[in-house]
Short mmCIF file of C-alpha atoms in Angstrom, two decimals:
data_model
loop_
_atom_site.label_atom_id
_atom_site.label_comp_id
_atom_site.label_asym_id
_atom_site.label_seq_id
_atom_site.Cartn_x
_atom_site.Cartn_y
_atom_site.Cartn_z
CA MET A 18 71.68 116.02 32.28
CA PRO A 19 73.94 115.50 29.19
CA LEU A 20 72.69 113.55 26.20
CA GLN A 21 74.71 110.44 25.41
CA VAL A 22 75.61 110.22 21.71
CA SER A 23 75.21 106.70 20.38
CA ASP A 24 74.79 107.47 16.67
CA TYR A 25 78.33 107.19 15.31
CA SER A 26 80.20 105.15 12.70
CA TRP A 27 83.72 103.76 12.65
CA GLN A 28 86.08 101.92 10.38
CA GLN A 29 89.47 100.38 10.98
CA THR A 30 92.65 99.08 9.47
CA LYS A 31 95.40 97.14 11.16
CA THR A 32 97.13 100.38 12.14
CA ALA A 33 94.34 102.96 12.50
CA VAL A 34 90.72 103.54 13.50
CA PHE A 35 88.52 106.16 11.77
CA LEU A 36 85.64 107.41 13.94
CA SER A 37 82.90 109.73 12.67
CA LEU A 38 80.78 111.45 15.33
CA PRO A 39 77.88 113.60 14.03
CA LEU A 40 77.03 116.59 16.27
CA LYS A 41 74.72 119.31 15.08
CA GLY A 42 76.27 122.79 15.27
CA VAL A 43 79.59 121.55 16.56
CA CYS A 44 82.49 124.05 16.52
CA VAL A 45 86.03 124.14 17.82
CA ARG A 46 85.35 126.94 20.33
CA ASP A 47 82.67 125.05 22.31
CA THR A 48 84.04 121.50 21.99
CA ASP A 49 86.18 119.81 24.65
CA VAL A 50 88.07 116.65 23.50
CA PHE A 51 89.93 114.44 26.01
CA CYS A 52 91.91 111.42 24.75
CA THR A 53 94.26 108.94 26.40
CA GLU A 54 95.51 105.45 25.52
CA ASN A 55 92.27 103.70 26.56
CA TYR A 56 89.73 106.51 26.89
CA LEU A 57 88.11 109.03 24.51
CA LYS A 58 85.70 111.75 25.61
CA VAL A 59 83.93 114.50 23.66
CA ASN A 60 81.92 117.17 25.50
CA PHE A 61 79.79 119.51 23.36
CA PRO A 62 76.91 120.71 25.59
CA PRO A 63 74.37 119.26 25.83
CA PHE A 64 75.97 116.24 24.04
CA LEU A 65 78.46 113.86 25.64
CA PHE A 66 80.37 111.00 24.01
CA GLU A 67 82.53 108.45 25.84
CA ALA A 68 84.41 105.46 24.46
CA PHE A 69 86.41 102.94 26.51
CA LEU A 70 88.70 101.77 23.69
CA TYR A 71 89.24 98.16 22.89
CA ALA A 72 93.04 98.45 22.76
CA PRO A 73 95.61 101.16 23.52
CA ILE A 74 96.20 103.88 20.94
CA ASP A 75 98.94 106.44 20.38
CA ASP A 76 97.15 109.51 21.69
CA GLU A 77 100.06 111.85 20.87
CA SER A 78 99.93 111.10 17.12
CA SER A 79 96.14 110.71 16.86
CA LYS A 80 94.16 113.53 15.23
CA ALA A 81 90.66 115.07 15.34
CA LYS A 82 88.97 117.19 12.66
CA ILE A 83 85.93 119.31 13.54
CA GLY A 84 83.61 120.78 10.90
CA ASN A 85 80.37 120.35 8.92
CA ASP A 86 78.44 119.19 12.04
CA THR A 87 80.83 116.24 12.41
CA ILE A 88 83.97 115.31 14.35
CA VAL A 89 86.27 112.86 12.53
CA PHE A 90 88.92 111.08 14.64
CA THR A 91 91.97 109.30 13.26
CA LEU A 92 93.26 107.03 16.04
CA TYR A 93 96.56 105.20 15.50
CA LYS A 94 96.91 101.82 17.16
CA LYS A 95 99.95 100.92 19.24
CA GLU A 96 99.75 97.31 18.07
CA ALA A 97 98.75 96.37 14.52
CA ALA A 98 95.65 94.24 14.96
CA MET A 99 91.98 94.22 14.07
CA TRP A 100 89.55 95.23 16.81
CA GLU A 101 86.35 93.33 17.38
CA THR A 102 84.51 96.40 18.72
CA LEU A 103 85.33 100.08 19.28
CA SER A 104 84.54 99.98 23.00
CA VAL A 105 85.16 97.33 25.57
CA THR A 106 82.00 95.37 26.41
CA GLY A 107 80.88 94.23 29.84
CA VAL A 108 82.29 97.24 31.74
CA ASP A 109 80.43 98.27 34.89
CA LYS A 110 80.30 101.73 36.43
CA GLU A 111 83.15 101.15 38.89
CA MET A 112 85.40 99.97 36.09
CA MET A 113 84.44 103.01 34.04
CA GLN A 114 85.23 105.30 36.97
CA ARG A 115 88.63 103.69 37.48
CA ILE A 116 89.41 104.06 33.76
CA ARG A 117 88.37 107.72 33.88
CA GLU A 118 90.52 108.44 36.98
CA LYS A 119 93.46 106.58 35.52
CA SER A 120 93.17 108.48 32.26
CA ILE A 121 93.01 111.80 34.15
CA LEU A 122 96.09 110.87 36.20
CA GLN A 123 97.93 109.87 33.04
CA ALA A 124 96.96 113.15 31.39
CA GLN A 125 98.09 115.12 34.44
CA GLU A 126 101.42 113.28 34.59
CA ARG A 127 101.96 113.88 30.88
CA ALA A 128 101.08 117.53 31.30
CA LYS A 129 103.47 117.78 34.23
CA GLU A 130 106.20 116.01 32.27
CA ALA A 131 105.56 118.30 29.30
CA THR A 132 105.73 121.35 31.58
CA GLU A 133 108.95 120.13 33.17
CA ALA A 134 110.38 119.27 29.77
CA LYS A 135 109.42 122.71 28.55
CA ALA A 136 110.98 124.37 31.60
CA ALA A 137 114.11 122.26 31.21
CA ALA A 138 114.30 123.18 27.54
CA LYS A 139 113.84 126.83 28.47
CA ARG A 140 116.62 126.59 31.05
CA GLU A 141 118.88 124.90 28.54
CA ASP A 142 118.10 127.63 26.04
CA GLN A 143 118.87 130.30 28.63
CA LYS A 144 122.05 128.52 29.65
CA TYR A 145 123.09 128.22 26.03
CA ALA A 146 122.24 131.88 25.40
CA LEU A 147 124.23 132.89 28.51
CA SER A 148 127.22 130.82 27.44
CA VAL A 149 127.04 132.31 23.95
CA MET A 150 126.78 135.80 25.43
CA MET A 151 129.74 135.16 27.76
CA LYS A 152 131.73 133.82 24.85
CA ILE A 153 130.92 136.89 22.78
CA GLU A 154 131.85 139.18 25.69
CA GLU A 155 135.09 137.26 26.23
CA GLU A 156 135.93 137.62 22.56
CA GLU A 157 135.12 141.35 22.72
CA ARG A 158 137.22 141.76 25.87
CA LYS A 159 140.10 139.89 24.32
CA LYS A 160 139.77 142.00 21.19
CA ILE A 161 139.83 145.20 23.26
CA GLU A 162 142.84 143.97 25.24
CA ASP A 163 144.64 143.10 22.00
CA MET A 164 143.86 146.56 20.66
CA LYS A 165 145.16 148.15 23.88
CA GLU A 166 148.30 146.04 23.75
CA ASN A 167 148.87 146.94 20.12
CA GLU A 168 148.35 150.63 20.91
CA ARG A 169 150.73 150.36 23.86
CA ILE A 170 153.38 148.67 21.73
CA LYS A 171 152.86 151.29 19.03
CA ALA A 172 153.14 154.15 21.54
CA THR A 173 156.24 152.57 23.08
CA LYS A 174 157.87 152.25 19.69
CA GLU A 175 156.99 155.85 18.85
CA LEU A 176 158.40 157.01 22.18
CA GLU A 177 161.60 155.04 21.65
CA ALA A 178 161.90 156.45 18.14
CA TRP A 179 161.36 159.97 19.48
CA LYS A 180 164.00 159.42 22.18
CA GLU A 181 166.41 158.06 19.59
CA TYR A 182 165.72 161.08 17.40
CA GLN A 183 166.30 163.44 20.32
CA ARG A 184 169.51 161.64 21.24
CA LYS A 185 170.80 161.86 17.69
CA ALA A 186 169.80 165.53 17.54
CA GLU A 187 171.66 166.19 20.80
CA GLU A 188 174.70 164.35 19.50
CA GLN A 189 174.52 166.31 16.28
CA LYS A 190 174.28 169.58 18.22
CA LYS A 191 177.17 168.54 20.44
CA ILE A 192 179.27 167.70 17.39
CA GLN A 193 178.38 171.03 15.82
CA ARG A 194 179.30 172.88 19.04
CA GLU A 195 182.60 171.03 19.22
CA GLU A 196 183.31 171.86 15.58
CA LYS A 197 182.51 175.52 16.21
CA LEU A 198 184.76 175.54 19.28
CA CYS A 199 187.56 173.92 17.27
CA GLN A 200 187.12 176.49 14.52
CA LYS A 201 187.17 179.31 17.05
CA GLU A 202 190.30 177.90 18.67
CA LYS A 203 191.95 177.62 15.28
CA GLN A 204 190.96 181.19 14.46
CA ILE A 205 192.30 182.40 17.81
CA LYS A 206 195.58 180.55 17.24
CA GLU A 207 195.90 181.99 13.75
CA GLU A 208 195.14 185.49 15.04
CA ARG A 209 197.73 185.07 17.78
CA LYS A 210 200.29 183.91 15.25
CA LYS A 211 199.49 186.90 13.06
CA ILE A 212 199.76 189.27 16.01
CA LYS A 213 203.09 187.71 17.08
CA TYR A 214 204.39 187.88 13.54
CA LYS A 215 203.36 191.51 13.21
CA SER A 216 204.92 192.44 16.56
CA LEU A 217 208.15 190.61 15.64
CA THR A 218 208.38 192.26 12.25
CA ARG A 219 207.66 195.63 13.89
CA ASN A 220 210.47 195.10 16.42
CA LEU A 221 212.90 194.03 13.73
CA ALA A 222 211.95 197.00 11.61
CA SER A 223 212.54 199.36 14.53
CA ARG A 224 215.96 197.80 15.18
CA ASN A 225 217.03 198.05 11.56
CA LEU A 226 215.98 201.67 11.07
CA ALA A 227 219.60 202.77 11.69
CA PRO A 228 221.80 200.19 9.90
CA LYS A 229 225.60 200.17 10.39
CA GLY A 230 227.63 199.43 7.26
CA ARG A 231 227.51 195.93 6.03
CA ASN A 232 225.44 194.76 8.97
CA SER A 233 222.27 196.22 7.46
CA GLU A 234 219.81 193.58 6.32
CA ASN A 235 216.28 193.47 5.01
CA ILE A 236 213.57 193.17 7.71
CA PHE A 237 211.84 190.49 5.65
CA THR A 238 214.87 188.23 5.54
CA GLU A 239 214.44 184.51 5.29
CA LYS A 240 216.32 183.97 8.55
CA LEU A 241 213.21 184.72 10.60
CA LYS A 242 212.38 181.50 12.32
CA GLU A 243 209.69 180.45 14.66
CA ASP A 244 212.13 179.82 17.50
CA SER A 245 213.00 183.53 17.62
CA ILE A 246 209.40 184.34 18.67
CA PRO A 247 209.29 185.07 22.41
CA ALA A 248 207.29 182.67 24.56
CA PRO A 249 203.85 183.86 25.75
CA ARG A 250 203.45 185.09 29.26
CA SER A 251 202.49 182.60 31.94
CA VAL A 252 198.85 182.44 33.08
CA GLY A 253 198.09 183.71 36.59
CA SER A 254 195.33 185.15 38.76
CA ILE A 255 195.20 188.56 40.40
CA LYS A 256 193.28 188.95 43.66
CA ILE A 257 191.55 192.32 44.08
CA ASN A 258 190.23 193.54 47.42
CA PHE A 259 187.68 196.35 47.51
CA THR A 260 187.24 198.77 50.36
CA PRO A 261 183.89 198.11 52.08
CA ARG A 262 181.36 200.86 51.59
CA VAL A 263 178.70 201.82 54.11
CA PHE A 264 176.72 203.89 51.65
CA PRO A 265 175.40 202.34 48.41
CA THR A 266 176.44 205.33 46.29
CA ALA A 267 179.52 205.20 44.13
CA LEU A 268 182.70 206.69 45.49
CA ARG A 269 182.85 209.32 42.75
CA GLU A 270 179.36 210.56 43.76
CA SER A 271 179.86 210.65 47.53
CA GLN A 272 181.62 212.90 49.94
CA VAL A 273 183.70 210.80 52.27
CA ALA A 274 184.22 213.46 54.92
CA GLU A 275 180.53 214.24 55.28
CA GLU A 276 179.65 210.52 55.33
CA GLU A 277 182.20 209.81 58.05
CA GLU A 278 180.85 212.70 60.11
CA TRP A 279 177.25 211.46 59.70
CA LEU A 280 178.26 207.92 60.73
CA HIS A 281 180.08 209.27 63.79
CA LYS A 282 177.01 211.27 64.86
CA GLN A 283 174.73 208.30 64.33
CA ALA A 284 176.97 206.09 66.48
CA GLU A 285 177.00 208.70 69.25
CA ALA A 286 173.21 209.04 69.06
CA ARG A 287 172.75 205.25 69.31
CA ARG A 288 175.05 205.09 72.32
CA ALA A 289 173.12 207.94 73.92
CA MET A 290 169.73 206.28 73.36
CA ASN A 291 170.88 202.68 74.10
CA THR A 292 169.85 201.49 70.64
CA ASP A 293 172.37 198.67 70.34
CA ILE A 294 169.69 196.02 70.56
CA ALA A 295 169.51 192.52 69.07
CA GLU A 296 166.95 193.44 66.39
CA LEU A 297 169.43 195.84 64.71
CA CYS A 298 172.14 193.26 64.07
CA ASP A 299 170.77 192.16 60.69
CA LEU A 300 169.74 195.63 59.45
CA LYS A 301 171.59 197.88 57.04
CA GLU A 302 172.88 201.21 58.21
CA GLU A 303 170.09 203.20 56.57
CA GLU A 304 167.48 200.83 58.06
CA LYS A 305 168.61 201.84 61.55
CA ASN A 306 167.46 205.40 60.94
CA PRO A 307 164.12 206.29 62.66
CA GLU A 308 163.16 208.56 59.76
CA TRP A 309 163.67 205.72 57.30
CA LEU A 310 161.59 203.37 59.49
CA LYS A 311 158.82 206.01 59.73
CA ASP A 312 158.70 206.29 55.92
CA LYS A 313 158.65 202.49 55.65
CA GLY A 314 155.73 202.28 58.06
CA ASN A 315 153.86 204.95 56.07
CA LYS A 316 154.27 202.90 52.87
CA LEU A 317 153.02 199.76 54.63
CA PHE A 318 150.04 201.72 55.99
CA ALA A 319 149.20 202.88 52.47
CA THR A 320 149.14 199.22 51.32
CA GLU A 321 146.85 198.33 54.30
CA ASN A 322 149.52 196.11 55.88
CA TYR A 323 148.86 197.52 59.36
CA LEU A 324 150.66 194.87 61.41
CA ALA A 325 153.92 195.35 59.49
CA ALA A 326 153.53 199.14 59.81
CA ILE A 327 153.13 198.78 63.61
CA ASN A 328 156.36 196.73 63.73
CA ALA A 329 158.21 199.45 61.80
CA TYR A 330 156.87 202.18 64.12
CA ASN A 331 157.74 200.08 67.20
CA LEU A 332 161.38 199.77 66.13
CA ALA A 333 161.56 203.48 65.23
CA ILE A 334 160.18 204.40 68.68
CA ARG A 335 162.79 202.20 70.34
CA LEU A 336 165.45 204.08 68.38
CA ASN A 337 163.99 207.55 69.07
CA ASN A 338 161.02 207.99 71.42
CA LYS A 339 161.02 211.77 71.00
CA MET A 340 159.25 211.75 67.63
CA PRO A 341 155.50 212.41 68.18
CA LEU A 342 154.54 211.40 64.63
CA LEU A 343 155.58 207.80 65.35
CA TYR A 344 152.97 207.52 68.15
CA LEU A 345 150.39 209.29 65.99
CA ASN A 346 150.92 206.95 63.03
CA ARG A 347 150.92 203.85 65.26
CA ALA A 348 147.65 205.04 66.81
CA ALA A 349 146.19 205.25 63.28
CA CYS A 350 147.25 201.62 62.63
CA HIS A 351 145.65 200.47 65.91
CA LEU A 352 142.51 202.35 64.94
CA LYS A 353 142.35 200.47 61.62
CA LEU A 354 142.77 197.17 63.49
CA LYS A 355 140.01 198.14 65.99
CA ASN A 356 142.51 198.20 68.89
CA LEU A 357 140.84 201.25 70.45
CA HIS A 358 142.60 201.12 73.82
CA LYS A 359 146.04 201.03 72.20
CA ALA A 360 145.00 203.83 69.84
CA ILE A 361 143.97 206.00 72.82
CA GLU A 362 147.22 205.12 74.60
CA ASP A 363 149.38 206.09 71.60
CA SER A 364 147.37 209.31 71.12
CA SER A 365 148.02 210.22 74.76
CA LYS A 366 151.73 209.47 74.34
CA GLU A 367 151.79 211.62 71.19
CA PHE A 368 150.12 214.45 73.11
CA CYS A 369 152.69 214.24 75.91
CA SER A 370 155.52 214.15 73.41
CA LEU A 371 154.15 217.23 71.66
CA GLU A 372 153.89 219.06 74.99
CA GLY A 373 157.51 218.22 75.82
CA ILE A 374 158.78 219.41 72.47
CA GLU A 375 156.92 222.69 72.74
CA CYS A 376 158.28 223.38 76.22
CA GLN A 377 161.82 222.74 75.16
CA ALA A 378 161.52 224.83 72.02
CA SER A 379 159.67 227.62 73.87
CA GLU A 380 157.22 227.89 71.03
CA PRO A 381 153.48 228.50 71.25
CA LYS A 382 151.25 225.42 71.46
CA LEU A 383 149.84 223.98 68.25
CA SER A 384 146.53 222.63 69.40
CA HIS A 385 145.58 221.42 65.97
CA HIS A 386 148.25 218.70 66.21
CA ILE A 387 146.12 216.81 68.75
CA PRO A 388 143.23 214.93 67.08
CA SER A 389 139.81 215.71 68.53
CA ASP A 390 138.28 212.43 67.27
CA LEU A 391 140.01 209.06 66.83
CA HIS A 392 137.91 208.26 63.73
CA VAL A 393 139.49 211.10 61.74
CA TYR A 394 141.91 209.81 59.08
CA ILE A 395 145.44 210.82 60.02
CA GLN A 396 147.66 212.08 57.24
CA MET A 397 150.87 210.09 57.23
CA ALA A 398 153.96 212.29 57.63
#
């Protein structure tokens, strides 16, 4: 049960009320003060003080000072007038309860309004800060764009100046080339004149070597005129036709008779073997030789281009299928490409070709020409 404090003193003026409330051991930490227009409450356990004020006060500007076992209130009146008493007299409990509830509602509304005002002020501050930030960013962006535009204009001017410099340099070079050409033409004309003059004086000197009587004159006479100089020869073009050559060697290094005989034999051999096929139309004469194709395939095999080597051997076999080394080398290419069946087939063809050659030549068999194992590296012939 709280103890009601009735021992207090107060004084007033027309505008203010000074209330002194003695409380032993009072401090700010443990004291709860509640004040509205018509109600004042101090709670310092176990003490309790309530005052239902005589007239409304300005609770926002009123003050309280706690210290020295006393609380001193300075309450400012809303209307300048003298109060008869500090508290309203003749107030029952229901009236007191209504005043308390009303004061609490007023305090809550004020607190709510203060909170809303604070939130609104905070929003306004944020909005203002955002607008300031956006303005600063806009100024920075505009500044950057201006810098970019200035740099672009500067670069454009520099590029135009460089182009103008290049154009002037080209014009200067062109003028210099034209001047050099003019000087060369002048020099050529002067040299031609000198040559013509020398040839004319030489002809006149040769004519006057044997003078006849009074008709003899000095070769350097003043009667030499420019109209006596013969006109230059007319300009023309000479068309030269060269005899087509089958062999790339120069004519001075070749023997025509032997070449013609070789070409005749090659033509007869092609007719005998039916080698006039479409693939040979675009080939040179030396490329139609099976020996040349075999060497070409060997070079391609050495560079590990096995497909191209097979093509070279195929064409050589079509030109001359009596050469066993072509089948042997093609079998080696198929072996490198892991075409084992084709490698065995070409090895069998090479064997048959060797057998036929030996029978025709009536020579003893050379068994070492036939490979005993397909995985043995074949020396390219």
